Structures are given as C-alpha cells and as structure tokens.
PDB file of C-alpha atoms and ligand atoms in Angstrom:
ATOM      1  CA  MET A  15     -18.497  17.004 -12.928  1.00 49.00           C
ATOM      2  CA  ASP A  16     -16.728  18.549  -9.943  1.00 53.00           C
ATOM      3  CA  ASN A  17     -19.455  20.078  -7.854  1.00 55.00           C
ATOM      4  CA  PHE A  18     -21.347  17.739  -5.624  1.00 62.00           C
ATOM      5  CA  ASN A  19     -24.406  18.759  -3.692  1.00 58.00           C
ATOM      6  CA  PHE A  20     -22.902  17.489  -0.472  1.00 59.00           C
ATOM      7  CA  SER A  21     -19.951  18.790   1.432  1.00 53.00           C
ATOM      8  CA  PRO A  22     -16.947  16.613   2.228  1.00 49.00           C
ATOM      9  CA  SER A  23     -18.568  14.574   4.871  1.00 61.00           C
ATOM     10  CA  SER A  24     -17.750  12.008   7.460  1.00 81.00           C
ATOM     11  CA  PHE A  25     -19.501   8.985   6.068  1.00 91.00           C
ATOM     12  CA  LYS A  26     -18.823   6.026   8.314  1.00 92.00           C
ATOM     13  CA  ASN A  27     -20.710   3.213   6.720  1.00 96.00           C
ATOM     14  CA  ILE A  28     -20.647   2.854   2.953  1.00 97.00           C
ATOM     15  CA  VAL A  29     -22.373   0.352   0.693  1.00 98.00           C
ATOM     16  CA  PHE A  30     -21.290   0.086  -2.926  1.00 98.00           C
ATOM     17  CA  PHE A  31     -24.024  -1.582  -4.941  1.00 98.00           C
ATOM     18  CA  THR A  32     -22.679  -2.722  -8.299  1.00 98.00           C
ATOM     19  CA  GLY A  33     -24.049  -4.081 -11.568  1.00 98.00           C
ATOM     20  CA  ALA A  34     -22.672  -5.137 -14.930  1.00 98.00           C
ATOM     21  CA  GLY A  35     -21.581  -1.566 -15.804  1.00 98.00           C
ATOM     22  CA  MET A  36     -18.986  -1.829 -13.023  1.00 98.00           C
ATOM     23  CA  SER A  37     -17.226  -4.558 -15.030  1.00 98.00           C
ATOM     24  CA  ALA A  38     -17.691  -2.944 -18.462  1.00 98.00           C
ATOM     25  CA  GLU A  39     -14.290  -1.231 -18.343  1.00 98.00           C
ATOM     26  CA  SER A  40     -12.773  -4.614 -17.498  1.00 98.00           C
ATOM     27  CA  GLY A  41     -14.013  -5.853 -20.877  1.00 97.00           C
ATOM     28  CA  VAL A  42     -16.938  -7.881 -19.512  1.00 97.00           C
ATOM     29  CA  PRO A  43     -20.084  -7.206 -21.551  1.00 97.00           C
ATOM     30  CA  THR A  44     -23.195  -5.819 -19.840  1.00 98.00           C
ATOM     31  CA  TYR A  45     -26.525  -7.638 -20.131  1.00 98.00           C
ATOM     32  CA  ARG A  46     -28.614  -4.888 -21.693  1.00 97.00           C
ATOM     33  CA  GLY A  47     -27.923  -1.968 -24.001  1.00 92.00           C
ATOM     34  CA  ARG A  48     -25.375  -1.933 -26.825  1.00 90.00           C
ATOM     35  CA  GLY A  49     -23.349  -5.163 -26.939  1.00 93.00           C
ATOM     36  CA  GLY A  50     -25.535  -6.608 -24.167  1.00 97.00           C
ATOM     37  CA  ILE A  51     -25.492 -10.372 -23.648  1.00 98.00           C
ATOM     38  CA  TRP A  52     -29.279 -10.661 -23.734  1.00 97.00           C
ATOM     39  CA  ASN A  53     -29.334  -9.086 -27.205  1.00 97.00           C
ATOM     40  CA  GLU A  54     -27.265 -11.974 -28.490  1.00 96.00           C
ATOM     41  CA  TYR A  55     -28.553 -14.835 -26.322  1.00 98.00           C
ATOM     42  CA  LYS A  56     -32.121 -15.477 -25.231  1.00 98.00           C
ATOM     43  CA  TRP A  57     -32.048 -15.961 -21.480  1.00 98.00           C
ATOM     44  CA  GLU A  58     -34.911 -18.480 -21.888  1.00 98.00           C
ATOM     45  CA  GLU A  59     -32.422 -20.754 -23.687  1.00 98.00           C
ATOM     46  CA  TYR A  60     -29.294 -20.087 -21.610  1.00 98.00           C
ATOM     47  CA  ALA A  61     -30.043 -18.719 -18.166  1.00 98.00           C
ATOM     48  CA  CYS A  62     -32.927 -20.424 -16.424  1.00 98.00           C
ATOM     49  CA  GLU A  63     -33.585 -23.748 -14.725  1.00 97.00           C
ATOM     50  CA  SER A  64     -35.839 -25.064 -17.486  1.00 98.00           C
ATOM     51  CA  ALA A  65     -33.161 -24.383 -20.126  1.00 98.00           C
ATOM     52  CA  PHE A  66     -30.649 -26.267 -17.966  1.00 98.00           C
ATOM     53  CA  ARG A  67     -33.032 -29.215 -17.622  1.00 97.00           C
ATOM     54  CA  SER A  68     -33.718 -29.437 -21.334  1.00 98.00           C
ATOM     55  CA  ASN A  69     -30.173 -28.794 -22.578  1.00 98.00           C
ATOM     56  CA  PRO A  70     -27.581 -28.752 -19.785  1.00 98.00           C
ATOM     57  CA  ASP A  71     -24.543 -28.788 -22.079  1.00 97.00           C
ATOM     58  CA  LEU A  72     -25.735 -25.750 -24.031  1.00 98.00           C
ATOM     59  CA  VAL A  73     -26.231 -23.842 -20.769  1.00 98.00           C
ATOM     60  CA  LEU A  74     -22.876 -24.968 -19.374  1.00 98.00           C
ATOM     61  CA  ASP A  75     -21.103 -24.041 -22.637  1.00 98.00           C
ATOM     62  CA  PHE A  76     -22.631 -20.560 -22.346  1.00 98.00           C
ATOM     63  CA  HIS A  77     -21.377 -20.172 -18.788  1.00 98.00           C
ATOM     64  CA  GLU A  78     -17.922 -21.424 -19.751  1.00 97.00           C
ATOM     65  CA  LEU A  79     -17.849 -18.661 -22.333  1.00 97.00           C
ATOM     66  CA  ARG A  80     -18.761 -16.113 -19.650  1.00 97.00           C
ATOM     67  CA  ARG A  81     -15.899 -17.426 -17.504  1.00 97.00           C
ATOM     68  CA  ILE A  82     -13.427 -17.298 -20.385  1.00 96.00           C
ATOM     69  CA  GLU A  83     -14.443 -13.675 -21.111  1.00 95.00           C
ATOM     70  CA  ALA A  84     -14.157 -12.715 -17.448  1.00 97.00           C
ATOM     71  CA  LEU A  85     -10.672 -14.234 -17.250  1.00 97.00           C
ATOM     72  CA  LYS A  86      -9.581 -12.205 -20.292  1.00 97.00           C
ATOM     73  CA  GLY A  87     -10.402  -9.015 -18.399  1.00 97.00           C
ATOM     74  CA  LYS A  88      -8.967  -7.671 -15.191  1.00 97.00           C
ATOM     75  CA  PRO A  89     -10.111  -5.267 -12.477  1.00 98.00           C
ATOM     76  CA  HIS A  90      -9.871  -1.598 -13.530  1.00 98.00           C
ATOM     77  CA  LYS A  91      -9.028   1.625 -11.707  1.00 98.00           C
ATOM     78  CA  GLY A  92     -12.561   1.865 -10.291  1.00 98.00           C
ATOM     79  CA  HIS A  93     -12.306  -1.500  -8.542  1.00 98.00           C
ATOM     80  CA  PHE A  94      -9.059  -0.411  -6.916  1.00 98.00           C
ATOM     81  CA  ILE A  95     -10.529   2.940  -5.854  1.00 97.00           C
ATOM     82  CA  ILE A  96     -13.246   1.055  -3.968  1.00 97.00           C
ATOM     83  CA  ASN A  97     -10.436  -0.938  -2.429  1.00 95.00           C
ATOM     84  CA  GLU A  98      -8.668   2.243  -1.318  1.00 95.00           C
ATOM     85  CA  ILE A  99     -11.899   3.590   0.184  1.00 94.00           C
ATOM     86  CA  GLU A 100     -12.268   0.286   2.068  1.00 95.00           C
ATOM     87  CA  ASP A 101      -8.870   0.964   3.638  1.00 93.00           C
ATOM     88  CA  ILE A 102      -9.797   4.505   4.654  1.00 91.00           C
ATOM     89  CA  ILE A 103     -13.392   3.927   5.792  1.00 92.00           C
ATOM     90  CA  LYS A 104     -13.381   0.554   7.495  1.00 91.00           C
ATOM     91  CA  ASN A 105     -17.100   0.011   7.425  1.00 95.00           C
ATOM     92  CA  THR A 106     -17.322  -0.264   3.661  1.00 96.00           C
ATOM     93  CA  SER A 107     -18.969  -3.162   1.895  1.00 98.00           C
ATOM     94  CA  ILE A 108     -19.929  -4.208  -1.579  1.00 98.00           C
ATOM     95  CA  ILE A 109     -23.186  -5.755  -2.665  1.00 98.00           C
ATOM     96  CA  THR A 110     -22.820  -6.906  -6.231  1.00 98.00           C
ATOM     97  CA  GLN A 111     -25.160  -8.355  -8.802  1.00 98.00           C
ATOM     98  CA  ASN A 112     -22.109  -9.388 -10.787  1.00 98.00           C
ATOM     99  CA  ILE A 113     -21.080 -13.010 -10.967  1.00 98.00           C
ATOM    100  CA  ASP A 114     -17.627 -12.423 -12.449  1.00 98.00           C
ATOM    101  CA  GLY A 115     -15.649 -12.109  -9.191  1.00 97.00           C
ATOM    102  CA  MET A 116     -13.933  -8.902 -10.358  1.00 98.00           C
ATOM    103  CA  HIS A 117     -14.227  -7.140  -6.967  1.00 98.00           C
ATOM    104  CA  GLN A 118     -12.541 -10.062  -5.227  1.00 97.00           C
ATOM    105  CA  ARG A 119      -9.789 -10.043  -7.845  1.00 97.00           C
ATOM    106  CA  ALA A 120      -9.168  -6.409  -6.845  1.00 97.00           C
ATOM    107  CA  ASN A 121      -8.725  -7.659  -3.260  1.00 97.00           C
ATOM    108  CA  SER A 122     -12.032  -6.416  -1.899  1.00 97.00           C
ATOM    109  CA  LYS A 123     -12.906  -8.561   1.088  1.00 90.00           C
ATOM    110  CA  ASP A 124     -16.442  -7.729   2.091  1.00 94.00           C
ATOM    111  CA  VAL A 125     -18.308  -8.673  -1.088  1.00 98.00           C
ATOM    112  CA  LEU A 126     -21.848  -9.999  -1.040  1.00 98.00           C
ATOM    113  CA  GLU A 127     -22.684 -11.754  -4.297  1.00 98.00           C
ATOM    114  CA  LEU A 128     -26.420 -11.400  -4.689  1.00 98.00           C
ATOM    115  CA  HIS A 129     -26.688 -13.424  -7.869  1.00 98.00           C
ATOM    116  CA  GLY A 130     -24.074 -16.036  -7.062  1.00 98.00           C
ATOM    117  CA  SER A 131     -20.783 -16.725  -8.773  1.00 98.00           C
ATOM    118  CA  LEU A 132     -19.594 -17.954 -12.155  1.00 98.00           C
ATOM    119  CA  TRP A 133     -16.742 -19.693 -10.353  1.00 97.00           C
ATOM    120  CA  LYS A 134     -18.915 -21.980  -8.262  1.00 97.00           C
ATOM    121  CA  MET A 135     -20.804 -25.092  -9.310  1.00 97.00           C
ATOM    122  CA  ARG A 136     -23.459 -26.731  -7.174  1.00 97.00           C
ATOM    123  CA  CYS A 137     -24.703 -30.283  -6.823  1.00 97.00           C
ATOM    124  CA  GLU A 138     -28.463 -30.085  -6.350  1.00 95.00           C
ATOM    125  CA  THR A 139     -28.549 -33.523  -4.708  1.00 94.00           C
ATOM    126  CA  GLU A 140     -25.783 -33.136  -2.141  1.00 92.00           C
ATOM    127  CA  GLY A 141     -25.608 -29.349  -1.916  1.00 93.00           C
ATOM    128  CA  THR A 142     -21.836 -29.591  -2.451  1.00 96.00           C
ATOM    129  CA  ILE A 143     -20.198 -26.479  -3.907  1.00 97.00           C
ATOM    130  CA  TYR A 144     -17.166 -26.819  -6.173  1.00 97.00           C
ATOM    131  CA  GLU A 145     -15.097 -23.658  -6.580  1.00 96.00           C
ATOM    132  CA  ASP A 146     -12.623 -23.066  -9.380  1.00 92.00           C
ATOM    133  CA  LEU A 147     -11.279 -19.542  -9.725  1.00 88.00           C
ATOM    134  CA  ASP A 148      -8.645 -20.107 -12.363  1.00 89.00           C
ATOM    135  CA  ASN A 149     -10.166 -21.977 -15.257  1.00 91.00           C
ATOM    136  CA  GLY A 150     -12.591 -20.978 -17.973  1.00 94.00           C
ATOM    137  CA  LYS A 151     -13.403 -24.567 -18.821  1.00 94.00           C
ATOM    138  CA  TYR A 152     -14.950 -26.590 -16.020  1.00 93.00           C
ATOM    139  CA  SER A 153     -12.615 -29.259 -14.714  1.00 91.00           C
ATOM    140  CA  SER A 154     -15.680 -31.481 -14.522  1.00 93.00           C
ATOM    141  CA  ARG A 155     -19.367 -31.034 -15.191  1.00 96.00           C
ATOM    142  CA  TYR A 156     -20.242 -33.732 -12.685  1.00 97.00           C
ATOM    143  CA  CYS A 157     -20.269 -34.083  -8.918  1.00 97.00           C
ATOM    144  CA  ASP A 158     -18.370 -36.958  -7.307  1.00 96.00           C
ATOM    145  CA  CYS A 159     -21.813 -38.497  -6.704  1.00 96.00           C
ATOM    146  CA  GLY A 160     -22.384 -38.599 -10.466  1.00 96.00           C
ATOM    147  CA  ASN A 161     -24.965 -35.804 -10.620  1.00 96.00           C
ATOM    148  CA  ILE A 162     -24.587 -33.014 -13.155  1.00 97.00           C
ATOM    149  CA  LEU A 163     -23.452 -29.746 -11.559  1.00 97.00           C
ATOM    150  CA  ARG A 164     -25.207 -26.443 -12.183  1.00 97.00           C
ATOM    151  CA  PRO A 165     -23.615 -22.998 -11.902  1.00 98.00           C
ATOM    152  CA  ASP A 166     -24.247 -21.579  -8.421  1.00 98.00           C
ATOM    153  CA  ILE A 167     -25.976 -18.586  -9.946  1.00 98.00           C
ATOM    154  CA  ILE A 168     -29.371 -16.974  -9.570  1.00 98.00           C
ATOM    155  CA  TRP A 169     -30.873 -17.450 -13.004  1.00 98.00           C
ATOM    156  CA  PHE A 170     -34.047 -15.873 -14.278  1.00 97.00           C
ATOM    157  CA  GLN A 171     -37.042 -17.198 -12.321  1.00 96.00           C
ATOM    158  CA  ASP A 172     -34.805 -18.452  -9.479  1.00 97.00           C
ATOM    159  CA  ILE A 173     -35.390 -17.102  -6.012  1.00 97.00           C
ATOM    160  CA  LEU A 174     -32.517 -15.321  -4.288  1.00 97.00           C
ATOM    161  CA  LYS A 175     -31.023 -17.044  -1.264  1.00 96.00           C
ATOM    162  CA  GLU A 176     -32.906 -15.828   1.792  1.00 97.00           C
ATOM    163  CA  LYS A 177     -29.805 -15.396   3.945  1.00 97.00           C
ATOM    164  CA  VAL A 178     -28.040 -13.357   1.264  1.00 98.00           C
ATOM    165  CA  VAL A 179     -31.036 -11.046   0.893  1.00 98.00           C
ATOM    166  CA  GLN A 180     -31.308 -10.625   4.665  1.00 98.00           C
ATOM    167  CA  ASN A 181     -27.604  -9.717   4.844  1.00 98.00           C
ATOM    168  CA  ALA A 182     -28.031  -7.189   2.053  1.00 98.00           C
ATOM    169  CA  ILE A 183     -31.054  -5.609   3.734  1.00 98.00           C
ATOM    170  CA  SER A 184     -29.233  -5.345   7.011  1.00 98.00           C
ATOM    171  CA  MET A 185     -26.138  -3.753   5.384  1.00 98.00           C
ATOM    172  CA  ILE A 186     -28.245  -1.269   3.436  1.00 98.00           C
ATOM    173  CA  SER A 187     -30.473  -0.325   6.363  1.00 98.00           C
ATOM    174  CA  SER A 188     -27.472   0.696   8.429  1.00 97.00           C
ATOM    175  CA  CYS A 189     -25.340   2.517   5.837  1.00 97.00           C
ATOM    176  CA  ASP A 190     -25.078   6.286   5.656  1.00 96.00           C
ATOM    177  CA  LEU A 191     -23.784   6.397   2.069  1.00 96.00           C
ATOM    178  CA  PHE A 192     -25.159   4.174  -0.676  1.00 98.00           C
ATOM    179  CA  VAL A 193     -23.427   4.245  -4.059  1.00 98.00           C
ATOM    180  CA  SER A 194     -25.084   2.475  -6.970  1.00 98.00           C
ATOM    181  CA  ILE A 195     -22.733   1.830  -9.885  1.00 98.00           C
ATOM    182  CA  GLY A 196     -23.479   0.498 -13.354  1.00 98.00           C
ATOM    183  CA  THR A 197     -26.847  -1.125 -12.943  1.00 98.00           C
ATOM    184  CA  SER A 198     -29.904  -0.581 -15.098  1.00 97.00           C
ATOM    185  CA  ALA A 199     -32.004  -1.166 -11.964  1.00 94.00           C
ATOM    186  CA  VAL A 200     -34.674  -3.225 -13.678  1.00 95.00           C
ATOM    187  CA  VAL A 201     -34.158  -6.627 -12.039  1.00 93.00           C
ATOM    188  CA  TYR A 202     -35.851  -7.101  -8.663  1.00 95.00           C
ATOM    189  CA  PRO A 203     -35.382  -7.544  -5.773  1.00 95.00           C
ATOM    190  CA  ALA A 204     -31.949  -5.910  -6.295  1.00 95.00           C
ATOM    191  CA  ALA A 205     -33.526  -2.930  -8.029  1.00 96.00           C
ATOM    192  CA  GLY A 206     -35.427  -2.227  -4.808  1.00 97.00           C
ATOM    193  CA  PHE A 207     -32.217  -1.652  -2.834  1.00 98.00           C
ATOM    194  CA  PRO A 208     -31.663   2.021  -3.728  1.00 98.00           C
ATOM    195  CA  ARG A 209     -35.179   2.802  -2.480  1.00 98.00           C
ATOM    196  CA  LEU A 210     -34.485   0.877   0.736  1.00 98.00           C
ATOM    197  CA  ALA A 211     -31.267   2.855   1.251  1.00 98.00           C
ATOM    198  CA  LYS A 212     -33.084   6.127   0.674  1.00 98.00           C
ATOM    199  CA  ASP A 213     -35.934   5.206   3.022  1.00 98.00           C
ATOM    200  CA  SER A 214     -33.377   4.186   5.657  1.00 98.00           C
ATOM    201  CA  GLY A 215     -31.844   7.653   5.569  1.00 97.00           C
ATOM    202  CA  ALA A 216     -28.647   7.045   3.559  1.00 97.00           C
ATOM    203  CA  PHE A 217     -27.257   9.627   1.178  1.00 96.00           C
ATOM    204  CA  CYS A 218     -27.669   7.971  -2.228  1.00 97.00           C
ATOM    205  CA  ILE A 219     -25.435   8.409  -5.263  1.00 97.00           C
ATOM    206  CA  GLU A 220     -25.748   6.866  -8.705  1.00 98.00           C
ATOM    207  CA  ILE A 221     -22.735   6.462 -10.990  1.00 98.00           C
ATOM    208  CA  ASN A 222     -23.820   5.586 -14.511  1.00 98.00           C
ATOM    209  CA  PRO A 223     -23.175   7.228 -17.886  1.00 98.00           C
ATOM    210  CA  GLU A 224     -26.857   6.642 -18.729  1.00 97.00           C
ATOM    211  CA  LYS A 225     -30.086   7.598 -17.021  1.00 97.00           C
ATOM    212  CA  THR A 226     -31.789   4.632 -15.322  1.00 97.00           C
ATOM    213  CA  GLU A 227     -35.291   3.787 -14.137  1.00 93.00           C
ATOM    214  CA  LEU A 228     -34.295   4.909 -10.651  1.00 97.00           C
ATOM    215  CA  SER A 229     -32.123   7.952 -11.356  1.00 98.00           C
ATOM    216  CA  GLN A 230     -34.675  10.371  -9.935  1.00 98.00           C
ATOM    217  CA  ILE A 231     -34.566   8.902  -6.439  1.00 97.00           C
ATOM    218  CA  PHE A 232     -30.828   9.552  -5.949  1.00 97.00           C
ATOM    219  CA  ASP A 233     -29.525  12.567  -4.052  1.00 96.00           C
ATOM    220  CA  GLU A 234     -26.643  12.861  -6.496  1.00 96.00           C
ATOM    221  CA  VAL A 235     -26.110  11.468  -9.958  1.00 97.00           C
ATOM    222  CA  ILE A 236     -22.660  11.188 -11.522  1.00 97.00           C
ATOM    223  CA  ARG A 237     -22.999  10.725 -15.269  1.00 98.00           C
ATOM    224  CA  GLU A 238     -19.634   9.084 -15.751  1.00 98.00           C
ATOM    225  CA  LYS A 239     -18.171   5.657 -16.313  1.00 98.00           C
ATOM    226  CA  ALA A 240     -17.452   3.747 -13.127  1.00 98.00           C
ATOM    227  CA  SER A 241     -13.712   4.543 -12.986  1.00 98.00           C
ATOM    228  CA  ASN A 242     -14.093   8.313 -13.494  1.00 98.00           C
ATOM    229  CA  GLY A 243     -17.129   8.519 -11.250  1.00 98.00           C
ATOM    230  CA  LEU A 244     -15.341   6.671  -8.467  1.00 98.00           C
ATOM    231  CA  ALA A 245     -12.268   8.891  -8.785  1.00 97.00           C
ATOM    232  CA  LEU A 246     -14.503  11.951  -8.305  1.00 95.00           C
ATOM    233  CA  LEU A 247     -16.287  10.347  -5.397  1.00 95.00           C
ATOM    234  CA  LYS A 248     -13.106   9.293  -3.640  1.00 93.00           C
ATOM    235  CA  LYS A 249     -11.713  12.803  -3.864  1.00 89.00           C
ATOM    236  CA  GLN A 250     -14.911  14.196  -2.379  1.00 86.00           C
ATOM    237  CA  ILE A 251     -15.266  11.829   0.543  1.00 82.00           C
ATOM    238  CA  THR A 252     -11.629  11.560   1.536  1.00 77.00           C
ATOM    239  CA  ASP A 253     -10.268  15.105   0.966  1.00 72.00           C
TER     240      ASP A 253
HETATM  241  N1  APR B 255     -19.619   2.498 -16.005  1.00 88.97           N
HETATM  242  C1  APR B 255     -20.783   2.534 -15.303  1.00 88.97           C
HETATM  243  N2  APR B 255     -21.957   2.099 -15.805  1.00 88.97           N
HETATM  244  C2  APR B 255     -21.955   1.593 -17.045  1.00 88.97           C
HETATM  245  C3  APR B 255     -20.785   1.526 -17.843  1.00 88.97           C
HETATM  246  C4  APR B 255     -19.574   2.003 -17.262  1.00 88.97           C
HETATM  247  N3  APR B 255     -18.405   1.971 -17.919  1.00 88.97           N
HETATM  248  N4  APR B 255     -21.119   0.958 -19.026  1.00 88.97           N
HETATM  249  C5  APR B 255     -22.436   0.692 -18.986  1.00 88.97           C
HETATM  250  N5  APR B 255     -22.962   1.086 -17.797  1.00 88.97           N
HETATM  251  C6  APR B 255     -24.342   0.959 -17.293  1.00 88.97           C
HETATM  252  C7  APR B 255     -25.418   0.976 -18.341  1.00 88.97           C
HETATM  253  O1  APR B 255     -25.794   2.320 -18.636  1.00 88.97           O
HETATM  254  C8  APR B 255     -26.546   0.209 -17.654  1.00 88.97           C
HETATM  255  O2  APR B 255     -27.376   1.082 -16.902  1.00 88.97           O
HETATM  256  O3  APR B 255     -24.443  -0.313 -16.699  1.00 88.97           O
HETATM  257  C9  APR B 255     -25.802  -0.733 -16.695  1.00 88.97           C
HETATM  258  C10 APR B 255     -25.820  -2.204 -17.075  1.00 88.97           C
HETATM  259  O4  APR B 255     -27.125  -2.693 -16.979  1.00 88.97           O
HETATM  260  P1  APR B 255     -27.474  -4.234 -17.175  1.00 88.97           P
HETATM  261  O5  APR B 255     -26.757  -4.749 -18.373  1.00 88.97           O
HETATM  262  O6  APR B 255     -28.946  -4.369 -17.151  1.00 88.97           O
HETATM  263  O7  APR B 255     -26.803  -4.951 -15.900  1.00 88.97           O
HETATM  264  P2  APR B 255     -27.371  -5.146 -14.432  1.00 88.97           P
HETATM  265  O8  APR B 255     -28.187  -3.981 -14.010  1.00 88.97           O
HETATM  266  O9  APR B 255     -26.218  -5.506 -13.599  1.00 88.97           O
HETATM  267  O10 APR B 255     -28.320  -6.409 -14.605  1.00 88.97           O
HETATM  268  C11 APR B 255     -28.978  -6.910 -13.473  1.00 88.97           C
HETATM  269  O11 APR B 255     -29.925  -8.725 -14.682  1.00 88.97           O
HETATM  270  O12 APR B 255     -29.512 -10.200 -16.393  1.00 88.97           O
HETATM  271  C12 APR B 255     -29.672 -10.094 -15.019  1.00 88.97           C
HETATM  272  O13 APR B 255     -28.766 -11.400 -13.286  1.00 88.97           O
HETATM  273  C13 APR B 255     -28.386 -10.496 -14.309  1.00 88.97           C
HETATM  274  O14 APR B 255     -27.221  -9.442 -12.492  1.00 88.97           O
HETATM  275  C14 APR B 255     -27.876  -9.207 -13.732  1.00 88.97           C
HETATM  276  C15 APR B 255     -29.154  -8.400 -13.566  1.00 88.97           C
END
C-alpha cells in the first residue's frame, strides 16, 4: 500500500491510539482472535474484581504470567517509529489500552494508559501504588499495611478512572490526525474514541491487518501489521 488518499500534510497534533495488536510483533499475545488470551483464559475467572475477591492468588498468578511474557518481548520497529514521529512533530501523544508498558520501553514520554499498568499494584485501603518495572514475579503481594495488593488495571466491569478519560477526550478533541493501531474496537469506552476523533474533525487512520467493527468510519485504512503500517505512515507525513 503506497497510495494514501491524503497528500503529505502538515499535521500538528497527532494521537496514536493503540491496542493489543501494537504489541503483537513484540511477542505479547492479543486478547481476541487466534492465540488470544481470552480464548485460553475466561476473564470471569482471571480479570475482574469478583474473581480477585474469590481467588486472589489465581488472579495474581495470571498477571505475573502476563508480566513474564511482556518482559520476554521488547519494543519493535513500530514503537520506535512512533518515537521518531514524536521527535519530528512535538505535539504527538499516545493513548494506549495496553498494560504492558511497551511504548514507555521504547522511550515514548507522553503515554496515557487507559486500562492501567501491569507494573503497578494498588492498595485499596491506603490507595498506595507500588511500581516495579523489572520483575515478572511480584516482590510482594501485600501492602506495608498488610492488605493484599491488586494490579492497578481496569478489569472487566471496572470503571475507567475519570481523570484519565477526561485527559483522553481532551487530547482526542484537539488532534488533527488520529491513528488507531491494533485494536479490535469492541471494548468501550475506548472503542468510542475513533468516532470522537472523527466528529472533532481529525483525519482518522486505522492500521490493522484485519477489518474491525469500526473500519468504515476511518478516512484511510492501512491493512498492514503495526510496524509496516507505521513505516508507510511516517514516510507520508514526514516526506
Ligand atoms: N499489527 C496490528 N494489528 C494487529 C496485529 C499486528 N501485528 N496483530 C493483530 N492485530 C489486531 C487484530 O486484528 C485485532 O483487531 O489487533 C487487534 C487486537 O484486538 P484485541 O485482542 O481485542 O485487543 P484490544 O482491542 O486492545 O482489546 C481491548 O479488551 O480485553 C480487554 O482490557 C483489554 O485493553 C484490552 C481491551
């Protein structure tokens, strides 16, 4: 795919909106589709508050496994291309549904984690956050106060943090280019963001090897893996 429907343009405010497909080439499994995590694990048993209440160790073991898998992988070419675009177009930010921290590992600075982070644990009593970026296994499953810690992640049936959503809305409403990469666009409210970008007047591009629920609303669709799609995009917007 070489011919875009837009001319090399002077986009000044870019939002990259990423999902699990962005990390696929880093070796992190997606949630749905072939090899998807939710085909192997029922989220009702591993990724919701009630599962954590009834069997915290099972849920924490599952998240340790996610951390170990994420540590085995590393950022790929696509992550670094976003990084290069950040250097060229200063007003570039990332809104990610991913919890694996891969964008940050590629040195991206302005990353909004909509669904939280695998690398943070939260004490529900004190609100204390413990961060550990280097280890798969938790150094401790308990807060200093003695309470069990839960991953600081938005699980199924959790409500997104209000401030994070407000930040995302404000970033999307003011961008002129919105690039959605590697998300099936079925989980709300995140799946509503491409529509918000479109309604706010941004040029909207989807990078995904597969058609998604929202493909038809994009101005341009790049049917490529994240790394190839981003290479094409970078050439177009920076040439
Ligand atoms: N490059 C780009 N896209 C890819 C690639 C790739 N190399 N490989 C797969 N994809 C696409 C798939 O076609 C699919 O559309 O990535 C998408 C992954 O979709 P999901 O697994 O549903 O991931 P995501 O959309 O991020 O899930 C949203 O659901 O389970 C919850 O909270 C979890 O944040 C997650 C949310």
